[in-house]
mmCIF file of C-alpha atoms in Angstrom:
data_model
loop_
_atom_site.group_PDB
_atom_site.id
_atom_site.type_symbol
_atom_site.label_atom_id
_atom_site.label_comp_id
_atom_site.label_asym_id
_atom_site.label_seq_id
_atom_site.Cartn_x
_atom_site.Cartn_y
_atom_site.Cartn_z
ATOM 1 C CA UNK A 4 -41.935 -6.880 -13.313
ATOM 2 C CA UNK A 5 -39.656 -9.673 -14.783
ATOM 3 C CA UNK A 6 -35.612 -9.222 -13.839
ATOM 4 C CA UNK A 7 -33.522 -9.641 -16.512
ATOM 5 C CA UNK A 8 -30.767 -12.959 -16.081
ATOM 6 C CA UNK A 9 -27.561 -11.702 -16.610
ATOM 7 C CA UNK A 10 -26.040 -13.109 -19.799
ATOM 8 C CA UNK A 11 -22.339 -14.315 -18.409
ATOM 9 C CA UNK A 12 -24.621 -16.773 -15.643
ATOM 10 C CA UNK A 13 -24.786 -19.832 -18.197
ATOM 11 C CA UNK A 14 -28.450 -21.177 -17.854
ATOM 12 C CA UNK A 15 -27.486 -24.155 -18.819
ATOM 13 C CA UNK A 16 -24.916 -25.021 -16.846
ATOM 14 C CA UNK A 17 -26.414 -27.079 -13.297
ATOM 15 C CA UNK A 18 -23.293 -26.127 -11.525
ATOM 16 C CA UNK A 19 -23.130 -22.532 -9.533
ATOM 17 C CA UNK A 20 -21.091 -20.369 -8.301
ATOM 18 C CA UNK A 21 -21.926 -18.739 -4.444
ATOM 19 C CA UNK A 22 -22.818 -15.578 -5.848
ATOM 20 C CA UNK A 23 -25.378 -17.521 -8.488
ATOM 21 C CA UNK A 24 -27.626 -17.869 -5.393
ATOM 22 C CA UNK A 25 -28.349 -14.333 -5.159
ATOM 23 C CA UNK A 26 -31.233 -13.140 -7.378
ATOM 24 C CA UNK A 27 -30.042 -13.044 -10.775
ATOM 25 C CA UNK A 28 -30.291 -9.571 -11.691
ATOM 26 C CA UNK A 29 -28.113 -7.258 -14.134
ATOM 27 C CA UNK A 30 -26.980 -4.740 -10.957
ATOM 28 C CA UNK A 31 -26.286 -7.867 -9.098
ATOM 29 C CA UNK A 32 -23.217 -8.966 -11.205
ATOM 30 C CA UNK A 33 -22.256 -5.106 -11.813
ATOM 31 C CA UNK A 34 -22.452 -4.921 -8.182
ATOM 32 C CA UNK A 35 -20.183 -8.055 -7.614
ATOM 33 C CA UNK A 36 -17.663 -7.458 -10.657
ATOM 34 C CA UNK A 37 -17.210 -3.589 -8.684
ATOM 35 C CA UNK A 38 -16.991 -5.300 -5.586
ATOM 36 C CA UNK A 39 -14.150 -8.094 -5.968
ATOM 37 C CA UNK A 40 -12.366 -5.046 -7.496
ATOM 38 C CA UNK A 41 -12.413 -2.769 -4.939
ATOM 39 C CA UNK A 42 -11.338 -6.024 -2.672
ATOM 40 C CA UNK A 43 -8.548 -6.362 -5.024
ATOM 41 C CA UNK A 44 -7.369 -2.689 -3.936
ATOM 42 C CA UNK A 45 -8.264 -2.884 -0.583
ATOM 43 C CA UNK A 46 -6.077 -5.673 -0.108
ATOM 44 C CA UNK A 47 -3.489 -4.664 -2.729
ATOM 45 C CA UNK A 48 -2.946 -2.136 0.665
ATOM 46 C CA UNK A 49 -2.384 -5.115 3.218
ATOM 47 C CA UNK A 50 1.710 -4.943 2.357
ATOM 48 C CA UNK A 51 4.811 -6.606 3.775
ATOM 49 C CA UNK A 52 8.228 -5.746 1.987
ATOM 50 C CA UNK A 53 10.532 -8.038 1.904
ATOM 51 C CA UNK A 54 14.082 -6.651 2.200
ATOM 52 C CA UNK A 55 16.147 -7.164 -1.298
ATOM 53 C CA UNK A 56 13.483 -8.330 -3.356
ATOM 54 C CA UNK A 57 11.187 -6.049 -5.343
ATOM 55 C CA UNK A 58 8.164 -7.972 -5.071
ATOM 56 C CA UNK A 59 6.659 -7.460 -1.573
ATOM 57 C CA UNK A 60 3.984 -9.678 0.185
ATOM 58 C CA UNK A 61 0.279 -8.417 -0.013
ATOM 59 C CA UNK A 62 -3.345 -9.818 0.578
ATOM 60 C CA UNK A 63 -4.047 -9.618 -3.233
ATOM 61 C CA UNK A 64 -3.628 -13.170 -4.586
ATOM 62 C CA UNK A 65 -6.202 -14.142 -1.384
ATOM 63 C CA UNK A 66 -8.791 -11.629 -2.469
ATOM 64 C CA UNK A 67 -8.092 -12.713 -6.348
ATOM 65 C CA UNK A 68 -9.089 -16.192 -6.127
ATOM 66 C CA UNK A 69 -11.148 -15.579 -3.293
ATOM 67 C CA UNK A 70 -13.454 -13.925 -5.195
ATOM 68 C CA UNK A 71 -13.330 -15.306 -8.770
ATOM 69 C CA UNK A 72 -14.324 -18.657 -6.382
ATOM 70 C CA UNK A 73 -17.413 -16.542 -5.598
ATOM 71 C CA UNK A 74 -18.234 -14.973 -8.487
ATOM 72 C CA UNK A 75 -16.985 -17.281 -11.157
ATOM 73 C CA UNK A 76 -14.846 -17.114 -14.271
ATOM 74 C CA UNK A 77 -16.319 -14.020 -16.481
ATOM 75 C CA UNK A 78 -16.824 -11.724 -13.660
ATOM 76 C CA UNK A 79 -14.168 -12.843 -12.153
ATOM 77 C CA UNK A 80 -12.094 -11.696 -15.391
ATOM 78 C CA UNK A 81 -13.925 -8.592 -15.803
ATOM 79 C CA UNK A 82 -13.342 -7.756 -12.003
ATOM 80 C CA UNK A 83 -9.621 -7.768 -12.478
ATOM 81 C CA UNK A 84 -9.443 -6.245 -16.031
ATOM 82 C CA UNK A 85 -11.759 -3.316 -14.008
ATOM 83 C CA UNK A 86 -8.914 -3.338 -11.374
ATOM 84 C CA UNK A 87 -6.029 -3.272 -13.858
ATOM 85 C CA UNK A 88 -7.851 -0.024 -15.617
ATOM 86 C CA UNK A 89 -8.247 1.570 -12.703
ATOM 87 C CA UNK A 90 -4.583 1.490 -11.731
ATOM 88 C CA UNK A 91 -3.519 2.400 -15.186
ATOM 89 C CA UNK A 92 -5.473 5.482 -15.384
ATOM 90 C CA UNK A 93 -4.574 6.961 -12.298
ATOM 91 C CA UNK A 94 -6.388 5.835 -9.428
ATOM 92 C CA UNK A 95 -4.212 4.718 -6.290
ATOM 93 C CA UNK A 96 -5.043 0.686 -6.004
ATOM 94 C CA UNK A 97 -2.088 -0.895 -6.878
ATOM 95 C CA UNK A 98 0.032 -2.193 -3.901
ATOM 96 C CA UNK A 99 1.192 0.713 -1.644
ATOM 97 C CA UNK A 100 -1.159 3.095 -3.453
ATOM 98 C CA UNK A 101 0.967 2.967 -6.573
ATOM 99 C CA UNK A 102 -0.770 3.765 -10.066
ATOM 100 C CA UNK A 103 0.541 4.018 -13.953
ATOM 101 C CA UNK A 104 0.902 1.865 -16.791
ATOM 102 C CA UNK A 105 4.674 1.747 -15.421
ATOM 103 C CA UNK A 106 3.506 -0.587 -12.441
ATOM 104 C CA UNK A 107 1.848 -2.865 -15.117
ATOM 105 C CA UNK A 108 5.571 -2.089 -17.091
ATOM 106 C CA UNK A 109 7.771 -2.613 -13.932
ATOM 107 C CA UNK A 110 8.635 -5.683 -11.817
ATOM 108 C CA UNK A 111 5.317 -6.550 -10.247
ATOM 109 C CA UNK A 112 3.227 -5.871 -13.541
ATOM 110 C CA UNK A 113 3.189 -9.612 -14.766
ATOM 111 C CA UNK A 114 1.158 -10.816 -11.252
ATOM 112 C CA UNK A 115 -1.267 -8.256 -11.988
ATOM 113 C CA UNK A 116 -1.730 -9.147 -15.437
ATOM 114 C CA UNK A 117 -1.813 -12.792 -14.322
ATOM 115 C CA UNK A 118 -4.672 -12.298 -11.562
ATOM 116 C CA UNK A 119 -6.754 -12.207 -14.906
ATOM 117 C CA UNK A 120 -5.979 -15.368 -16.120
ATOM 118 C CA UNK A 121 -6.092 -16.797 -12.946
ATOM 119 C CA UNK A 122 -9.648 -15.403 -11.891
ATOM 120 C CA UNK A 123 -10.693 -17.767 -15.022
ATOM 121 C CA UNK A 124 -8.884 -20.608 -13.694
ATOM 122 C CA UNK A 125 -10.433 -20.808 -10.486
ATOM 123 C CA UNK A 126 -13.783 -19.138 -11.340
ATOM 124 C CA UNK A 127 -13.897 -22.525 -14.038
ATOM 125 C CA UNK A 128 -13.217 -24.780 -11.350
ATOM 126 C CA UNK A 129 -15.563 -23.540 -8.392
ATOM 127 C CA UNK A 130 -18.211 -23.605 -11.428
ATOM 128 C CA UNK A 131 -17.376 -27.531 -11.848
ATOM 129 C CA UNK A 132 -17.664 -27.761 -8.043
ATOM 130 C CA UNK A 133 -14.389 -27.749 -6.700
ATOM 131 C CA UNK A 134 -14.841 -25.081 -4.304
ATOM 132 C CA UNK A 135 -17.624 -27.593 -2.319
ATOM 133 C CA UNK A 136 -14.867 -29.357 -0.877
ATOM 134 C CA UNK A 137 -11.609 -28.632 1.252
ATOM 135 C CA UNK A 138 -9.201 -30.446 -0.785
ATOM 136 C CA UNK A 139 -11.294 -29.127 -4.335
ATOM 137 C CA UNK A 140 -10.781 -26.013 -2.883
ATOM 138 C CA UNK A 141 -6.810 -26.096 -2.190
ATOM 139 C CA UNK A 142 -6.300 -27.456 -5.668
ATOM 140 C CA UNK A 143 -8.297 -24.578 -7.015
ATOM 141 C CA UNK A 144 -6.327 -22.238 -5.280
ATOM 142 C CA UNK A 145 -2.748 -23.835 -6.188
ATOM 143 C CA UNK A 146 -3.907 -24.080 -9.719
ATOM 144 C CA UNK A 147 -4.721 -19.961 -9.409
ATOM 145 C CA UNK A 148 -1.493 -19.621 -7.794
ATOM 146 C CA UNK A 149 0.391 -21.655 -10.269
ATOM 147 C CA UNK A 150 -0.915 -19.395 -12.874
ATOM 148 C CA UNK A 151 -0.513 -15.721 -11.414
ATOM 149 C CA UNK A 152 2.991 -17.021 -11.124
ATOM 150 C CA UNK A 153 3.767 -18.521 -14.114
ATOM 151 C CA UNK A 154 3.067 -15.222 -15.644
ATOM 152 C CA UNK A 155 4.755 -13.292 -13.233
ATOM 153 C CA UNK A 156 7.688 -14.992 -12.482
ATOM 154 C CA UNK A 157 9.148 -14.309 -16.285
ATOM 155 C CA UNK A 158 7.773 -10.809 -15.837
ATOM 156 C CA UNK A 159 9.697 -10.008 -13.055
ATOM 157 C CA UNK A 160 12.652 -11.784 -14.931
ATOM 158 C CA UNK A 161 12.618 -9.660 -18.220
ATOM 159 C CA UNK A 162 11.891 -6.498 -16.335
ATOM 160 C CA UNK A 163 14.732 -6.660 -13.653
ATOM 161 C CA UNK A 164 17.332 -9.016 -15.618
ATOM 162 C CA UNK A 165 17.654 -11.270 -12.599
ATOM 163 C CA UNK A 166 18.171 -15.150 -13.639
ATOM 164 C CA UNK A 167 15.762 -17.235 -13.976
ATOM 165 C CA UNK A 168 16.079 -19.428 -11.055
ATOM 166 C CA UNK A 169 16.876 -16.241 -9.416
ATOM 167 C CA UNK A 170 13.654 -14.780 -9.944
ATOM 168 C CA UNK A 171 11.222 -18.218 -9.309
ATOM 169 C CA UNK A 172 12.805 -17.480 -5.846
ATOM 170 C CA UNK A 173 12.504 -14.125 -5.471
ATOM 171 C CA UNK A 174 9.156 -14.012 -7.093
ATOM 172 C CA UNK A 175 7.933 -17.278 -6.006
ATOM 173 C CA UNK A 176 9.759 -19.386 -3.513
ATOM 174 C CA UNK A 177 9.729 -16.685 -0.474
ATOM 175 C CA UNK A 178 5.595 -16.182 -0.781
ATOM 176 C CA UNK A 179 4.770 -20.288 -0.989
ATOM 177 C CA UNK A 180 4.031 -20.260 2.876
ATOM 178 C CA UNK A 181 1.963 -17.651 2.807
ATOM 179 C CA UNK A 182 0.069 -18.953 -0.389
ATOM 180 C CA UNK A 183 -0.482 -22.454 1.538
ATOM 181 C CA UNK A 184 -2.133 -20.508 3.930
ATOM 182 C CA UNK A 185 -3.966 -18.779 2.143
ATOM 183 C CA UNK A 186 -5.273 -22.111 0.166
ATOM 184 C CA UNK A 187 -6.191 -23.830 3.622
ATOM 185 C CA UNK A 188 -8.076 -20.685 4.715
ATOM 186 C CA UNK A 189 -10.110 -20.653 1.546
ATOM 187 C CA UNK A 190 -10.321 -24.629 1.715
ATOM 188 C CA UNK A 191 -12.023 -22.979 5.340
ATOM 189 C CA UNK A 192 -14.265 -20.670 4.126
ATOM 190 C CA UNK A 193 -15.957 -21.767 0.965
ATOM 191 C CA UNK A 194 -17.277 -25.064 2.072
ATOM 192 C CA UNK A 195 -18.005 -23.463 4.692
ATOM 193 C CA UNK A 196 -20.310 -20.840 2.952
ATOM 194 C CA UNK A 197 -21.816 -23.744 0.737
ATOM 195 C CA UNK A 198 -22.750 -25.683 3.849
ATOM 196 C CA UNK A 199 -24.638 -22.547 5.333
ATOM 197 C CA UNK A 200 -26.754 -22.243 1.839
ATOM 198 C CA UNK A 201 -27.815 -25.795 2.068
ATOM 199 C CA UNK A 202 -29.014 -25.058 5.588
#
């Protein structure tokens, strides 16, 4: 019996993501697009508020670029578009178990929208090979980062009326610690993983 190659896996392209080394199988990428989701939720739950600001500090952006690293650009996007859905039509996985089209609305809506974009971002880059390396890896990440915020950071602006330079450090500033280590674990783990495949 012949397994069918799942169209959003470019044949053509020599470069691969981690999860391109799995057998390349239809239920395989339906299986990883439902799985970086529900990672997305699980660690939308991993919260620390910080006091005055409305934007608190989760695990999301980690499991975000974490797994669009793994699983590329397209089901990387189609991961967090799945995620996004979810939340708008009722089930509990945004951050604190929050769910509506009014948390996509409200001051945290415009990181959520930009863990889309940003899944493509980094999914494009591990697919050119950056996620081999340590330092190809931290780049990917701050280029993710850079992204989710760039959307968000305006968001939160329009939405709450704070100024702008208010709001990059409210919505950015405070979380830049935790996003550096969150790049150097990553610039950890997926060399790490590669290194075990070529084993």
């Amino acid at each position: 019996m012949t397994t069918i190659a799942f169209p959003l896996v470019p044949r053509s392209n020599p470069r691969r993501v981690l999860a391109d080394l799995l057998p390349g199988t239809v239920a395989r990428d339906i299986a990883l697009v439902l799985g970086v989701a529900a990672l997305t939720a699980l660690a939308a739950q991993l919260r620390i508020p910080i006091p005055g600001l409305p934007v608190p500090v989760t695990g999301q952006t980690f499991a975000v670029l974490l797994g669009a690293a793994a699983i590329g650009p397209v089901r990387g996007v189609l991961a967090q578009v799945l995620y996004m859905t979810l939340g708008v039509v009722g089930l509990p996985v945004f951050t604190g178990g929050a769910s509506g089209v009014e948390v996509i609305l409200g001051a945290s809506g415009g990181y959520v929208v930009g863990f889309v974009v940003a899944s493509f971002v980094v999914g494009a880059l591990a697919r050119r090979g950056l996620d081999r390396g340590v330092l190809g890896t931290v780049l990917a990440f701050a280029a993710g980062t850079a992204t989710i915020y760039a959307i968000g950071v305006p968001w939160l602006a329009v939405t709450t009326g704070m100024a702008p330079g208010a709001a990059l450090v409210a919505g950015a500033g405070v979380f830049l610690v935790g996003d550096a280590i969150k790049a150097a674990l990553a610039g950890v783990l997926l060399p790490g993983a590669w290194r075990l495949t070529e084993r």
